[in-house]
Backbone as CSV, one residue per row, in Angstrom:
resi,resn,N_x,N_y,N_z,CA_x,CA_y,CA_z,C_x,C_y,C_z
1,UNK,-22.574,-3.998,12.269,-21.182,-3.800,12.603,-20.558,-5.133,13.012
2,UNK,-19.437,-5.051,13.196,-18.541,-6.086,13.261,-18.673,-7.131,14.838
3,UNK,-19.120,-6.431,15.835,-19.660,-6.868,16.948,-20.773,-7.518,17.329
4,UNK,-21.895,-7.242,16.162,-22.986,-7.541,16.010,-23.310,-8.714,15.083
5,UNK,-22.607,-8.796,14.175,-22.382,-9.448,13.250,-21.408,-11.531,14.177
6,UNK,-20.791,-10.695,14.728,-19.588,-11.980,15.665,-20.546,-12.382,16.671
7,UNK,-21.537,-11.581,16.907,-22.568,-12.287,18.188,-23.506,-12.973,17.229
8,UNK,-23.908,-12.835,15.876,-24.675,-14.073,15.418,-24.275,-14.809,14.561
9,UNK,-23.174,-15.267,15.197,-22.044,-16.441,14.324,-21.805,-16.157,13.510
10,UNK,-21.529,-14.797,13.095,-20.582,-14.808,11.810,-19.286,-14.964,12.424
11,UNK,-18.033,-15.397,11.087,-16.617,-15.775,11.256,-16.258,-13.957,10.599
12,UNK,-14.890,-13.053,10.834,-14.473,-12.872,9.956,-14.016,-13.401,9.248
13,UNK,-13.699,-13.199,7.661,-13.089,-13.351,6.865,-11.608,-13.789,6.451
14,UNK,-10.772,-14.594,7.463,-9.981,-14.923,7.513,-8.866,-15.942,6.865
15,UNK,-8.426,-15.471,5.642,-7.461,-16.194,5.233,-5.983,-16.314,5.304
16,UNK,-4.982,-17.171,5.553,-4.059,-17.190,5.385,-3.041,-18.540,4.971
17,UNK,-1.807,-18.052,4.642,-0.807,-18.888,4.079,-1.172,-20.600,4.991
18,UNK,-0.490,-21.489,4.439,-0.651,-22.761,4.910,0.791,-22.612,6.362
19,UNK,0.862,-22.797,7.232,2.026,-23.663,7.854,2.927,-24.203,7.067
20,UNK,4.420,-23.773,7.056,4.961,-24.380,6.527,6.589,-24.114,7.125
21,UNK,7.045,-25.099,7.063,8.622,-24.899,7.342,9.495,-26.002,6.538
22,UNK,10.725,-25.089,5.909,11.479,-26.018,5.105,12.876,-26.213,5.953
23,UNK,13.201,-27.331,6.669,13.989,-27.893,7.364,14.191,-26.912,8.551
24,UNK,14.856,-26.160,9.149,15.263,-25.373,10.527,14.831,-24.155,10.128
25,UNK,14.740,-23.454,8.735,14.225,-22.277,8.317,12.642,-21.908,7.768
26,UNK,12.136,-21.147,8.655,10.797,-20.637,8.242,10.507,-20.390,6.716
27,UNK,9.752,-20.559,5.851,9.500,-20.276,4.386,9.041,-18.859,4.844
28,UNK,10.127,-17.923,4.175,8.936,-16.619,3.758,9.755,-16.152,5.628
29,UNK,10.922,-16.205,5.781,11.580,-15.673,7.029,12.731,-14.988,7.001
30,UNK,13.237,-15.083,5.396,14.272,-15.230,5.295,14.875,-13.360,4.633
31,UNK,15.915,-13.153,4.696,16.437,-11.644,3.982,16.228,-11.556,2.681
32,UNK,15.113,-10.565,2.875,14.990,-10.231,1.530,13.742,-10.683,1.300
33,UNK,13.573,-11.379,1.884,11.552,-12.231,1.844,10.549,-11.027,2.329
34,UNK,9.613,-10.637,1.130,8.683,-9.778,1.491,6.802,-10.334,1.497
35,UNK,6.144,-9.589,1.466,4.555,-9.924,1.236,3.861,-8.535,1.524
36,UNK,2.627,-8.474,0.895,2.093,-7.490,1.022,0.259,-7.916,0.879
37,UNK,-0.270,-6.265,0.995,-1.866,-6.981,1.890,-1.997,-5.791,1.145
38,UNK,-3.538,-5.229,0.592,-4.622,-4.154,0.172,-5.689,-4.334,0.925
39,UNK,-5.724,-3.196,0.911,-7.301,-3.285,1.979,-7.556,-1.389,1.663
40,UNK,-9.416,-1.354,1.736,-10.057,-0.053,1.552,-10.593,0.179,2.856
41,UNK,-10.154,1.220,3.720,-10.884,1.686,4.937,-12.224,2.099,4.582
42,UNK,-13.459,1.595,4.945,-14.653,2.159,4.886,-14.733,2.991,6.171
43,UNK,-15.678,3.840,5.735,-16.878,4.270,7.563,-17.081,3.780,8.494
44,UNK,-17.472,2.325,7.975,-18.049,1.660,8.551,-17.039,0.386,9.543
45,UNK,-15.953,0.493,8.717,-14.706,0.314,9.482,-13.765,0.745,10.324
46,UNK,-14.618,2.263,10.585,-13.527,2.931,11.116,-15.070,3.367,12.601
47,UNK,-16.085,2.823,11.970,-17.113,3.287,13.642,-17.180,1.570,14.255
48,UNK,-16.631,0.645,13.337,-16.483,-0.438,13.952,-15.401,-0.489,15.142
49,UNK,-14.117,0.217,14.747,-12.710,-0.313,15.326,-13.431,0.813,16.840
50,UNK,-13.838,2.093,16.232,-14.054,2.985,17.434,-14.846,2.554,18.717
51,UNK,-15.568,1.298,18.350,-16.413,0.981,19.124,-15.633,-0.052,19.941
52,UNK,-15.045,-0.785,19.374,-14.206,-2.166,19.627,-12.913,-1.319,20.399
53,UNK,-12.412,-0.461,20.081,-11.325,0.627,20.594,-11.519,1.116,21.964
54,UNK,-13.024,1.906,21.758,-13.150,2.929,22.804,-12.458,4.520,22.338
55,UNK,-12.197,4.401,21.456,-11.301,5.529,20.236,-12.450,6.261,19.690
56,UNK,-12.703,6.968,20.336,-14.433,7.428,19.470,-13.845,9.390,19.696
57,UNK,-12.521,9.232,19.042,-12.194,10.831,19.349,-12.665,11.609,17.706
58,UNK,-13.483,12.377,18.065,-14.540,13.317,16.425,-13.697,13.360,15.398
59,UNK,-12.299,13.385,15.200,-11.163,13.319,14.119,-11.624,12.300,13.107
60,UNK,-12.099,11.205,13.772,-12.291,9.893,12.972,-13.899,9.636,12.849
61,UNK,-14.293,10.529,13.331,-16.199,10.604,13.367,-16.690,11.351,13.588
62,UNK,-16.192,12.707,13.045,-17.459,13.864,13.182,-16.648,14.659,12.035
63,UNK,-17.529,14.585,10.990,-17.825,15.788,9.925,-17.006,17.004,10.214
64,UNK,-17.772,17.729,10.926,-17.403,18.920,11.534,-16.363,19.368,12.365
65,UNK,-16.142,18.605,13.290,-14.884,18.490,13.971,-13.844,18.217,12.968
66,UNK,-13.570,17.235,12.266,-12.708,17.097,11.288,-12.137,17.859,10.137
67,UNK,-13.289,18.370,9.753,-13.315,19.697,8.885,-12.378,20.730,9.268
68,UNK,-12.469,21.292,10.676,-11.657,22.080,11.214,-10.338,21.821,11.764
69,UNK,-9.930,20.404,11.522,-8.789,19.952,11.356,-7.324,20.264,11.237
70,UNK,-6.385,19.924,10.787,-5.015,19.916,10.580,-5.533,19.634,9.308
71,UNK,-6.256,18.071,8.922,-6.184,17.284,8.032,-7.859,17.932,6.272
72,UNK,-8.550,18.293,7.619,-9.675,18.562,6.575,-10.698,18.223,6.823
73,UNK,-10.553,17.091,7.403,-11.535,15.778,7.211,-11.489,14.481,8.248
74,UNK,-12.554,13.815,8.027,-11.824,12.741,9.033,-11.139,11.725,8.496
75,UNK,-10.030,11.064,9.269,-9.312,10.435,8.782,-9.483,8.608,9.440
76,UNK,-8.886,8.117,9.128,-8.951,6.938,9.811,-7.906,6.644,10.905
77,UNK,-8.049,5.459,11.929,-7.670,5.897,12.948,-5.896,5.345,12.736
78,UNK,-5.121,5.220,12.860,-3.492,4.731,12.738,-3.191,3.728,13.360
79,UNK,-3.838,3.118,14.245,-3.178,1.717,14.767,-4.532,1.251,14.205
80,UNK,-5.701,1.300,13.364,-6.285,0.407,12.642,-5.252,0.286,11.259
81,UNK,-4.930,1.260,10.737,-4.314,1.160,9.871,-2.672,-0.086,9.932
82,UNK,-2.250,0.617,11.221,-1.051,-0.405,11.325,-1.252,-1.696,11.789
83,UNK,-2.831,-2.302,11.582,-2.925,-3.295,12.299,-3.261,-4.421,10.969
84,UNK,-3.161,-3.949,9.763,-2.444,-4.518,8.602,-0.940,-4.877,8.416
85,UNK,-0.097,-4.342,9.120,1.298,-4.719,9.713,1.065,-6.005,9.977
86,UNK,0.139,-6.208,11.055,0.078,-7.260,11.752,-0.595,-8.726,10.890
87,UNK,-1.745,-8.349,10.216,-2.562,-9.181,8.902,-1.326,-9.834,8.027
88,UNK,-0.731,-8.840,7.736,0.472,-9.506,7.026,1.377,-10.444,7.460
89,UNK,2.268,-10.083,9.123,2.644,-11.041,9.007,2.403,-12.634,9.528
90,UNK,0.963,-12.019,10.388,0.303,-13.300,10.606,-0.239,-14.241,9.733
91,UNK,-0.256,-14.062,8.865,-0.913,-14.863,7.639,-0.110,-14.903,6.583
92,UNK,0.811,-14.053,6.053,1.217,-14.020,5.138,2.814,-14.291,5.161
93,UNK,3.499,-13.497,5.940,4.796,-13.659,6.467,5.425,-13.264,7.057
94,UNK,5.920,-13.629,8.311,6.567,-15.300,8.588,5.400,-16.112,8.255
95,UNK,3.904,-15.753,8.452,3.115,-16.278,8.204,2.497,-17.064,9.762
96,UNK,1.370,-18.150,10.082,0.608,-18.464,10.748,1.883,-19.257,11.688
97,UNK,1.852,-19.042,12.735,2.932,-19.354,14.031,4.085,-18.932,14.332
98,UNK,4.002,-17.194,14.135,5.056,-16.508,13.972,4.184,-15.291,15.122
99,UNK,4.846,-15.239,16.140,4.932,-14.080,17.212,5.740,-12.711,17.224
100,UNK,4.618,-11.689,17.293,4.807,-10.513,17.283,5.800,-10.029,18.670
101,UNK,7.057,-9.686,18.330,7.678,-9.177,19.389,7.978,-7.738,20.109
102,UNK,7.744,-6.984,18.896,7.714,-5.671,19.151,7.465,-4.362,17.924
103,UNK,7.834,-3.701,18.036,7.035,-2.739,16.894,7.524,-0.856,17.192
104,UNK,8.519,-0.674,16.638,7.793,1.217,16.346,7.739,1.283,15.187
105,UNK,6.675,2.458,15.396,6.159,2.694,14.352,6.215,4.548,14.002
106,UNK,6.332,5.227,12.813,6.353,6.639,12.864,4.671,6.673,11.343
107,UNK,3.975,7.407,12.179,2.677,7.732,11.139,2.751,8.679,10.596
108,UNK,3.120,8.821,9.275,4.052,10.160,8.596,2.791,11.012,7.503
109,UNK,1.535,10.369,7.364,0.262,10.983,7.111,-0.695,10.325,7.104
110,UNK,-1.943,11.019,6.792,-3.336,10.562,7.383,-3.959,9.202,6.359
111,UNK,-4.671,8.827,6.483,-5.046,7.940,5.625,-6.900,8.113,5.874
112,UNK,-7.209,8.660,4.178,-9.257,8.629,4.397,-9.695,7.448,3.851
113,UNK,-11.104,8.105,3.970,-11.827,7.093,3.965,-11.936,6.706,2.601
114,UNK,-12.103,5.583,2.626,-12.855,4.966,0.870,-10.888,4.840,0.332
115,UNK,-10.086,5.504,0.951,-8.869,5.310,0.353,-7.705,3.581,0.601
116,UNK,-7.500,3.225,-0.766,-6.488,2.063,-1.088,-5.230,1.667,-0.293
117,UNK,-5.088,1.239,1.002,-3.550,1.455,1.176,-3.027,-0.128,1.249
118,UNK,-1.687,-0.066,0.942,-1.159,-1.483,0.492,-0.217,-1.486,2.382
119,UNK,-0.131,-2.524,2.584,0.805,-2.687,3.614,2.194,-3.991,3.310
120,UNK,3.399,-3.240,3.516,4.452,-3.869,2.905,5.201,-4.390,3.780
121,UNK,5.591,-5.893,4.040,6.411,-6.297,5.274,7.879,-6.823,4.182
122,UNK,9.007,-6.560,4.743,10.043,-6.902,4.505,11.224,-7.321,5.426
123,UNK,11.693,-8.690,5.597,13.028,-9.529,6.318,14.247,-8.448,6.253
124,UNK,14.393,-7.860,7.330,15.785,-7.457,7.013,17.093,-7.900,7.700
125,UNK,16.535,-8.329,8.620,18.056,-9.309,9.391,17.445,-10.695,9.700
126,UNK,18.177,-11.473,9.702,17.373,-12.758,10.587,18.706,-12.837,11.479
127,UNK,17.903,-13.789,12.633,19.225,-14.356,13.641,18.439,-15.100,14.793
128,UNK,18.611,-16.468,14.215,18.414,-17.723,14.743,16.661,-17.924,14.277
129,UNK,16.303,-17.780,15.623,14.460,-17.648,15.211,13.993,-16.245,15.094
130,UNK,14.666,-15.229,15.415,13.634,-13.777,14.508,14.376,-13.467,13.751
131,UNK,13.619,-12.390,12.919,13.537,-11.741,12.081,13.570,-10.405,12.709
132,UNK,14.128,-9.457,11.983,13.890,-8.161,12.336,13.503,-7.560,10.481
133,UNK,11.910,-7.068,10.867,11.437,-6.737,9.631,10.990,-5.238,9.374
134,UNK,11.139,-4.907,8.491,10.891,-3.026,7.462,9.053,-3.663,7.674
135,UNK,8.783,-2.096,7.928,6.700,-2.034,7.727,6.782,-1.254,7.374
136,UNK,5.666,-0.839,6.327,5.498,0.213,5.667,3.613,0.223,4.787
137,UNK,3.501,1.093,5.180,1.871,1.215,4.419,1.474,2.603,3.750
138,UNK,1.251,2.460,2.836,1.529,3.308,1.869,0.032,4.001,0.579
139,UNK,-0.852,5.030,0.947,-1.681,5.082,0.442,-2.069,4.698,-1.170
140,UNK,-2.722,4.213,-2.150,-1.883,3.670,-3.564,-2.448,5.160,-4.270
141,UNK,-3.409,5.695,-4.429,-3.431,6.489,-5.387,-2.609,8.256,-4.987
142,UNK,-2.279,8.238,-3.867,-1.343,9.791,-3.740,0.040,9.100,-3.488
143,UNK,0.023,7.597,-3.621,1.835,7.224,-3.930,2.454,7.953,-2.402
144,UNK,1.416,7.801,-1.528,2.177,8.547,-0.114,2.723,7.612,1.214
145,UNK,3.586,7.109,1.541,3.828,6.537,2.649,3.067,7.072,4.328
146,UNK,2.307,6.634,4.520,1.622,6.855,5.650,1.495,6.530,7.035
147,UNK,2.576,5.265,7.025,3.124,4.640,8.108,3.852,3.881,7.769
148,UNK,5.224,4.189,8.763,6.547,3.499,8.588,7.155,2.875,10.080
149,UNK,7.996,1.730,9.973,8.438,1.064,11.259,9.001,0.005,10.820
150,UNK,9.864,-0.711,12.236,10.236,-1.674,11.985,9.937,-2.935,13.513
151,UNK,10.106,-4.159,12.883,9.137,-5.261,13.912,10.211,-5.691,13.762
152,UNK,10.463,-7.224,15.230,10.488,-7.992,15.469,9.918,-9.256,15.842
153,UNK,9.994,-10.110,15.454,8.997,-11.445,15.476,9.535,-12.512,15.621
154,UNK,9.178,-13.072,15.778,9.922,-14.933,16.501,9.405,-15.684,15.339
155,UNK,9.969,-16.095,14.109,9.815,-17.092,12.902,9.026,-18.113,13.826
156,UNK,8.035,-18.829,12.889,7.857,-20.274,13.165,8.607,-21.239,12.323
């Protein structure tokens, strides 16, 4: 697991955009400036976050409990999911020196396991140094929006 793994020097996997700013305006800050991220929730990602969480409620890890559900099944947990919101715009855009200011969010369905979801950030106002940006993550093969919100962030 992911805890175990960081105690014998492994790095995650961490890539992102270069630093960059073109004169007083952030690249990738601007209205209308979007980016987006894919990522597959495993099992094994979701008994990682529970552990790292303290989120260890049977919805997201027990068979059986889940089964008897709302949903069916277990699902993955929603602020792991919305924490691709965050992947995005730390790395991608505004990109690397851009502060998270705030966030709601509405989780409008479940997201399983082994399932594709894309996470979509979009500029919709700027004014001065933030941005006020559209989130959205969206399962790819049931075409279902699964979490929706909107952020504020301080451009670098």
């Amino acid at each position: 697991m992911l805890a175990t793994a960081l105690r014998r020097g492994h790095k995650p996997a961490c890539k992102s955009a270069p630093f960059r700013k073109n004169g007083t305006t952030a690249v990738g800050c601007n209205v209308g400036d979007y980016a987006e991220l894919k990522r597959i929730f495993t099992e094994e990602d979701v008994k990682a976050f529970a552990a790292l969480s303290l989120d260890c409620n049977p919805l997201h890890l027990d068979h059986e409990v889940a089964s008897q559900s709302l949903f069916g099944q277990r699902v993955v947990h929603g602020v792991l999911v919305q924490s691709m919101i965050s992947a995005v715009m730390g790395t991608r855009m505004p990109g690397p020196g851009s502060i998270y200011l705030s966030q709601t969010l509405q989780f409008t369905a479940p997201v399983f396991f082994d399932e594709e979801v894309v996470a979509r950030v979009k500029v919709l106002e700027r004014k001065r140094s933030t941005a006020v940006i559209e989130t959205i993550c969206t399962a790819v093969a049931r075409d279902k929006v699964v979490l929706k919100g909107q952020a504020v962030v301080k451009c670098p």
